[in-house]
Amino acid sequence: MSNTLQRFSARAKVRLFAAILFLCTVLLAGVWLWNMREGLTNDFKTKAQAVTAATTLNLGPAIWFYQKDFIAKIMKPLENDDDTDFLQIIDVGGKRVYGFRDAPAEGLIASFQRSTATSEVSENRFLLKQPVFYNEALQGYLICGFDMKRVEARFQLAINTVLISLGGLFLALIVLTSLFGNALTKPVLQAAELLNSENADSERFHLRFSEAQGAELATLGGAINRIGELYDEKLKTFRHYEDYIGAFFKLSPIPILITDPNGLIEKSNETASMFFEQPLSKIEESTLSDLIGANDFVVIQDVFNIPIID
C-alpha cells in the first residue's frame, strides 16, 4: 500500500485526501438525512396519536347520546389541524356517525376499517383507528387520515440544504486543494528547476535556498545548502589538484603524452615537443604509432592490454 502511494505526486495525494474527505462527508450527510426522516416521521406519528387520543376522551358520551352538535364541537380542533386530511366516526355496528372530508377516501377508509391494524401509512397518509369508550363499553371508532406532505416538504427542504452545503464544500475543497497543492509542490519544483539549470562547469555551486519557510521546506533548503557548501569545498580542492597536475604536466622534464586507446595523441607537454623535435601542434595531430613506430605501439598495447576501439 505504501509503495503504491509513493507513486503518486504530492498534488495527487492531496486530491485523494480531499476526495476521501468529501465522500465521508456525503456518507455522513446520507446517514443524517435518513435519521432526520425517521425522526420527522416518528414525531409526526406521535403528535397524530396524541391528538387523536385526546379527542376521543370526550367522544364516548356524545356517541352514546348521539349528539351530533356536541360531536362536531369536539372534532373542531382536529378538523382545523393543518395535517388532518379526513376523519370519520363509526359506531360499533360500522355505521357512519360523523365525517369530515371523508367522501373522497371512502375506499381507503373501508379497507382500513376491515383490517386489524390500528395504524398504517398508505398513499402518503398516516391512518389511525382509535377506539371510543363510554362507561368501559366500546361505542365506536374514530378513523383519521393525516396528510404527510408537510413531513415530505420538510425532508425535501433538508435534502436541498444538504445538497447546497455539499456543493459549497465541493467547491471549497477544489479551491483549497489547488492552493494547498501549489503551496506544497511549487517550492520543490522551483528548487528542482534551479538545480537543473545549474552550470556543471561552474567554479562553485551558486544556488542557496531560503531556510525561513515552513518546517519541512526549511529542512529541505538547509540540506541542499549543506550539499552546496560541501560541493564548493570539494570543487575547490579539485581545482587545486588540477592546477598542481597542470603545472607538473607543463613543467615536467619528462616527455608526457596523453592518448586515447587507439593511440591518438590528445595532449603533450613542451618536453615531449623537444624530445621528438616537433612542435606541439603537429604532435597533437599525430598518433603514437607515428612517433614511435607501429611495431612499438603494438608492443605497448600488448603489455598494457589496451583494447583497440573502432
Short mmCIF file of C-alpha atoms in Angstrom, two decimals:
data_model
loop_
_atom_site.label_atom_id
_atom_site.label_comp_id
_atom_site.label_asym_id
_atom_site.label_seq_id
_atom_site.Cartn_x
_atom_site.Cartn_y
_atom_site.Cartn_z
CA MET A 1 0.00 0.00 0.00
CA SER A 2 2.77 2.43 0.96
CA ASN A 3 4.66 1.62 -2.25
CA THR A 4 1.53 2.33 -4.28
CA LEU A 5 1.03 5.71 -2.58
CA GLN A 6 4.65 6.65 -3.18
CA ARG A 7 4.00 6.51 -6.92
CA PHE A 8 1.54 9.40 -6.66
CA SER A 9 2.69 13.00 -6.69
CA ALA A 10 2.12 15.26 -3.69
CA ARG A 11 -0.72 17.03 -5.52
CA ALA A 12 -2.37 13.70 -6.33
CA LYS A 13 -2.17 12.69 -2.66
CA VAL A 14 -3.77 15.98 -1.61
CA ARG A 15 -6.57 15.45 -4.16
CA LEU A 16 -7.04 11.86 -2.96
CA PHE A 17 -7.31 13.04 0.64
CA ALA A 18 -9.86 15.72 -0.38
CA ALA A 19 -11.89 13.10 -2.33
CA ILE A 20 -11.94 10.74 0.66
CA LEU A 21 -12.95 13.60 2.95
CA PHE A 22 -15.78 14.60 0.59
CA LEU A 23 -17.04 11.00 0.26
CA CYS A 24 -17.03 10.59 4.05
CA THR A 25 -19.00 13.84 4.35
CA VAL A 26 -21.52 12.61 1.76
CA LEU A 27 -21.96 9.34 3.67
CA LEU A 28 -22.43 11.18 6.96
CA ALA A 29 -24.93 13.53 5.29
CA GLY A 30 -26.83 10.50 3.95
CA VAL A 31 -26.98 8.92 7.40
CA TRP A 32 -28.06 12.23 8.92
CA LEU A 33 -30.84 12.63 6.32
CA TRP A 34 -32.06 9.08 6.93
CA ASN A 35 -32.15 9.65 10.69
CA MET A 36 -33.83 13.00 10.16
CA ARG A 37 -36.58 11.44 8.02
CA GLU A 38 -37.14 8.75 10.61
CA GLY A 39 -37.26 11.40 13.33
CA LEU A 40 -39.72 13.60 11.39
CA THR A 41 -41.95 10.61 10.66
CA ASN A 42 -41.91 9.40 14.26
CA ASP A 43 -42.62 12.90 15.59
CA PHE A 44 -45.49 13.25 13.13
CA LYS A 45 -46.98 9.91 14.16
CA THR A 46 -46.55 10.64 17.87
CA LYS A 47 -48.26 14.00 17.52
CA ALA A 48 -51.13 12.48 15.49
CA GLN A 49 -51.66 9.70 18.03
CA ALA A 50 -51.63 12.17 20.94
CA VAL A 51 -54.15 14.49 19.27
CA THR A 52 -56.42 11.60 18.34
CA ALA A 53 -56.28 10.06 21.81
CA ALA A 54 -57.05 13.40 23.46
CA THR A 55 -60.05 13.93 21.13
CA THR A 56 -61.63 10.54 21.85
CA LEU A 57 -61.71 11.16 25.62
CA ASN A 58 -64.94 13.17 25.30
CA LEU A 59 -66.41 11.37 22.30
CA GLY A 60 -67.87 8.42 24.18
CA PRO A 61 -70.88 10.23 25.77
CA ALA A 62 -71.58 12.16 22.56
CA ILE A 63 -71.79 8.95 20.55
CA TRP A 64 -73.82 7.24 23.30
CA PHE A 65 -76.41 10.03 23.29
CA TYR A 66 -75.95 10.58 19.53
CA GLN A 67 -75.37 14.31 19.96
CA LYS A 68 -74.06 15.38 16.56
CA ASP A 69 -73.63 19.04 17.54
CA PHE A 70 -71.51 18.05 20.52
CA ILE A 71 -69.53 15.64 18.30
CA ALA A 72 -68.90 18.45 15.79
CA LYS A 73 -67.74 20.74 18.61
CA ILE A 74 -65.34 18.11 19.93
CA MET A 75 -63.97 17.40 16.45
CA LYS A 76 -63.46 21.07 15.52
CA PRO A 77 -59.83 21.37 16.80
CA LEU A 78 -58.87 18.20 14.94
CA GLU A 79 -60.55 19.46 11.76
CA ASN A 80 -58.64 22.73 11.99
CA ASP A 81 -55.32 20.92 12.25
CA ASP A 82 -53.35 21.51 9.03
CA ASP A 83 -52.24 17.89 8.95
CA THR A 84 -55.76 16.41 9.11
CA ASP A 85 -56.81 15.17 5.68
CA PHE A 86 -60.04 13.43 6.67
CA LEU A 87 -61.76 11.81 9.62
CA GLN A 88 -64.76 9.59 10.19
CA ILE A 89 -66.60 8.29 13.27
CA ILE A 90 -68.41 4.97 13.10
CA ASP A 91 -70.41 3.17 15.76
CA VAL A 92 -69.89 -0.44 16.84
CA GLY A 93 -72.13 -1.59 14.02
CA GLY A 94 -69.97 0.13 11.41
CA LYS A 95 -72.49 2.89 10.70
CA ARG A 96 -71.12 6.32 9.89
CA VAL A 97 -71.91 8.76 12.69
CA TYR A 98 -69.82 11.76 11.64
CA GLY A 99 -67.34 12.63 8.92
CA PHE A 100 -65.03 15.36 7.71
CA ARG A 101 -63.82 15.30 4.08
CA ASP A 102 -64.23 11.55 4.17
CA ALA A 103 -66.21 11.03 0.98
CA PRO A 104 -63.14 11.01 -1.42
CA ALA A 105 -61.42 8.49 0.84
CA GLU A 106 -64.32 6.03 1.32
CA GLY A 107 -62.46 3.14 -0.31
CA LEU A 108 -59.34 3.73 1.76
CA ILE A 109 -61.40 4.09 4.97
CA ALA A 110 -63.40 0.90 4.28
CA SER A 111 -60.21 -1.09 3.63
CA PHE A 112 -58.54 0.25 6.79
CA GLN A 113 -61.72 -0.36 8.80
CA ARG A 114 -61.69 -4.04 7.85
CA SER A 115 -58.02 -4.51 8.76
CA THR A 116 -56.88 -5.40 12.26
CA ALA A 117 -54.16 -2.72 12.24
CA THR A 118 -54.66 0.35 14.40
CA SER A 119 -52.29 2.47 12.29
CA GLU A 120 -50.62 2.33 8.88
CA VAL A 121 -49.13 4.53 6.18
CA SER A 122 -50.98 4.46 2.87
CA GLU A 123 -50.94 6.81 -0.14
CA ASN A 124 -48.72 9.30 1.74
CA ARG A 125 -51.24 9.40 4.61
CA PHE A 126 -50.89 8.23 8.17
CA LEU A 127 -54.07 6.35 9.10
CA LEU A 128 -55.19 5.90 12.70
CA LYS A 129 -58.06 3.85 14.15
CA GLN A 130 -58.82 4.96 17.71
CA PRO A 131 -61.48 3.07 19.74
CA VAL A 132 -64.02 5.21 21.65
CA PHE A 133 -65.32 4.03 25.06
CA TYR A 134 -68.02 5.17 27.45
CA ASN A 135 -68.60 3.51 30.82
CA GLU A 136 -65.99 0.94 29.75
CA ALA A 137 -68.16 -0.05 26.79
CA LEU A 138 -66.98 0.30 23.19
CA GLN A 139 -69.02 2.95 21.40
CA GLY A 140 -67.27 3.02 18.06
CA TYR A 141 -64.10 4.12 16.30
CA LEU A 142 -62.53 7.38 15.24
CA ILE A 143 -60.72 6.88 11.92
CA CYS A 144 -58.35 9.69 10.96
CA GLY A 145 -56.16 10.28 7.95
CA PHE A 146 -53.24 12.67 8.39
CA ASP A 147 -51.51 14.11 5.33
CA MET A 148 -47.75 13.53 5.45
CA LYS A 149 -46.96 16.08 2.74
CA ARG A 150 -45.61 18.54 5.28
CA VAL A 151 -43.18 15.89 6.53
CA GLU A 152 -42.06 15.25 2.95
CA ALA A 153 -41.77 19.00 2.32
CA ARG A 154 -39.57 19.46 5.40
CA PHE A 155 -37.47 16.48 4.36
CA GLN A 156 -37.11 17.81 0.82
CA LEU A 157 -36.03 21.17 2.25
CA ALA A 158 -33.40 19.35 4.31
CA ILE A 159 -32.22 17.49 1.18
CA ASN A 160 -31.91 20.76 -0.74
CA THR A 161 -29.99 22.33 2.14
CA VAL A 162 -27.61 19.36 2.31
CA LEU A 163 -27.09 19.40 -1.48
CA ILE A 164 -26.28 23.13 -1.43
CA SER A 165 -23.91 22.59 1.51
CA LEU A 166 -22.21 19.67 -0.24
CA GLY A 167 -21.87 21.74 -3.39
CA GLY A 168 -20.26 24.55 -1.40
CA LEU A 169 -17.96 22.06 0.33
CA PHE A 170 -17.01 20.54 -3.04
CA LEU A 171 -16.08 23.94 -4.48
CA ALA A 172 -14.19 24.86 -1.30
CA LEU A 173 -12.25 21.58 -1.43
CA ILE A 174 -11.34 22.20 -5.08
CA VAL A 175 -10.02 25.68 -4.30
CA LEU A 176 -8.23 24.63 -1.09
CA THR A 177 -6.78 21.52 -2.75
CA SER A 178 -5.41 23.63 -5.60
CA LEU A 179 -3.97 26.26 -3.25
CA PHE A 180 -2.51 23.73 -0.82
CA GLY A 181 -1.14 21.56 -3.64
CA ASN A 182 0.58 24.58 -5.21
CA ALA A 183 1.93 25.73 -1.86
CA LEU A 184 3.26 22.24 -1.18
CA THR A 185 4.82 21.47 -4.56
CA LYS A 186 5.77 24.86 -6.01
CA PRO A 187 8.89 25.39 -3.84
CA VAL A 188 10.08 21.85 -4.56
CA LEU A 189 9.51 22.23 -8.32
CA GLN A 190 11.28 25.60 -8.32
CA ALA A 191 14.21 24.06 -6.44
CA ALA A 192 14.39 21.22 -8.97
CA GLU A 193 14.27 23.69 -11.86
CA LEU A 194 17.07 25.76 -10.35
CA LEU A 195 19.16 22.67 -9.70
CA ASN A 196 18.71 21.52 -13.29
CA SER A 197 19.74 24.95 -14.57
CA GLU A 198 23.00 24.98 -12.57
CA ASN A 199 26.03 25.07 -14.86
CA ALA A 200 28.09 21.87 -14.50
CA ASP A 201 31.27 23.77 -15.43
CA SER A 202 30.76 26.43 -12.78
CA GLU A 203 33.56 27.13 -10.33
CA ARG A 204 31.15 26.84 -7.43
CA PHE A 205 27.58 25.87 -6.52
CA HIS A 206 25.78 29.21 -6.72
CA LEU A 207 22.34 28.17 -5.53
CA ARG A 208 21.25 28.84 -1.98
CA PHE A 209 17.71 28.25 -0.70
CA SER A 210 15.76 30.08 1.95
CA GLU A 211 15.63 28.38 5.33
CA ALA A 212 12.91 30.69 6.66
CA GLN A 213 9.92 28.85 5.10
CA GLY A 214 7.78 26.12 6.64
CA ALA A 215 9.45 23.46 8.74
CA GLU A 216 9.73 20.80 6.01
CA LEU A 217 10.77 23.23 3.28
CA ALA A 218 13.28 24.89 5.61
CA THR A 219 14.79 21.47 6.34
CA LEU A 220 14.97 20.68 2.62
CA GLY A 221 16.51 24.09 1.85
CA GLY A 222 19.06 23.66 4.63
CA ALA A 223 20.02 20.18 3.38
CA ILE A 224 20.53 21.47 -0.19
CA ASN A 225 22.60 24.38 1.15
CA ARG A 226 24.81 21.95 3.10
CA ILE A 227 25.28 19.89 -0.05
CA GLY A 228 26.18 23.08 -1.94
CA GLU A 229 28.76 24.06 0.65
CA LEU A 230 30.27 20.55 0.58
CA TYR A 231 30.28 20.66 -3.22
CA ASP A 232 32.10 24.02 -3.15
CA GLU A 233 34.76 22.65 -0.80
CA LYS A 234 35.30 19.51 -2.89
CA LEU A 235 35.38 21.53 -6.09
CA LYS A 236 37.89 23.97 -4.62
CA THR A 237 40.15 21.09 -3.58
CA PHE A 238 39.75 19.52 -7.02
CA ARG A 239 40.69 22.78 -8.73
CA HIS A 240 43.84 22.97 -6.60
CA TYR A 241 44.83 19.45 -7.59
CA GLU A 242 44.01 20.25 -11.18
CA ASP A 243 46.32 23.28 -11.04
CA TYR A 244 49.11 21.18 -9.48
CA ILE A 245 48.74 18.45 -12.08
CA GLY A 246 48.64 21.03 -14.88
CA ALA A 247 51.78 22.70 -13.61
CA PHE A 248 53.53 19.35 -13.25
CA PHE A 249 52.45 18.31 -16.75
CA LYS A 250 53.69 21.58 -18.26
CA LEU A 251 57.00 21.90 -16.39
CA SER A 252 57.95 18.23 -16.10
CA PRO A 253 61.41 17.38 -17.56
CA ILE A 254 59.92 14.05 -18.63
CA PRO A 255 58.18 13.85 -22.02
CA ILE A 256 54.47 13.16 -21.39
CA LEU A 257 51.86 12.21 -23.98
CA ILE A 258 48.16 11.67 -23.31
CA THR A 259 46.43 9.43 -25.88
CA ASP A 260 43.14 7.65 -26.39
CA PRO A 261 43.04 3.80 -26.52
CA ASN A 262 43.83 3.88 -30.28
CA GLY A 263 46.96 5.92 -29.76
CA LEU A 264 45.60 9.30 -31.00
CA ILE A 265 47.54 11.98 -29.11
CA GLU A 266 45.24 14.39 -27.31
CA LYS A 267 47.77 16.41 -25.31
CA SER A 268 51.56 16.69 -24.89
CA ASN A 269 53.97 18.86 -22.93
CA GLU A 270 56.90 21.04 -24.06
CA THR A 271 59.45 18.40 -23.07
CA ALA A 272 57.79 15.94 -25.47
CA SER A 273 57.96 18.58 -28.21
CA MET A 274 61.72 18.94 -27.65
CA PHE A 275 62.20 15.18 -27.32
CA PHE A 276 60.50 14.37 -30.62
CA GLU A 277 61.78 17.62 -32.18
CA GLN A 278 58.29 18.56 -33.38
CA PRO A 279 56.02 21.45 -32.49
CA LEU A 280 53.14 20.77 -30.07
CA SER A 281 50.52 21.45 -32.74
CA LYS A 282 51.96 18.77 -35.00
CA ILE A 283 52.39 16.21 -32.21
CA GLU A 284 48.75 16.66 -31.11
CA GLU A 285 47.65 15.89 -34.68
CA SER A 286 49.66 12.65 -34.75
CA THR A 287 49.29 9.16 -33.34
CA LEU A 288 51.61 7.26 -31.05
CA SER A 289 52.47 4.87 -33.87
CA ASP A 290 53.60 7.86 -35.98
CA LEU A 291 56.04 8.92 -33.29
CA ILE A 292 57.44 5.61 -32.06
CA GLY A 293 56.55 3.27 -34.91
CA ALA A 294 53.73 0.82 -35.40
CA ASN A 295 55.61 -2.19 -34.00
CA ASP A 296 56.49 -0.45 -30.74
CA PHE A 297 52.88 0.78 -30.41
CA VAL A 298 51.63 -2.80 -30.76
CA VAL A 299 54.07 -3.92 -28.08
CA ILE A 300 52.76 -1.20 -25.74
CA GLN A 301 49.19 -2.30 -26.38
CA ASP A 302 50.07 -5.93 -25.61
CA VAL A 303 51.96 -5.06 -22.45
CA PHE A 304 49.20 -2.88 -21.02
CA ASN A 305 46.40 -4.97 -22.57
CA ILE A 306 44.84 -1.95 -24.24
CA PRO A 307 41.87 -2.83 -26.48
CA ILE A 308 41.55 -1.17 -29.86
CA ILE A 309 38.33 0.83 -30.13
CA ASP A 310 36.80 1.38 -33.56
#
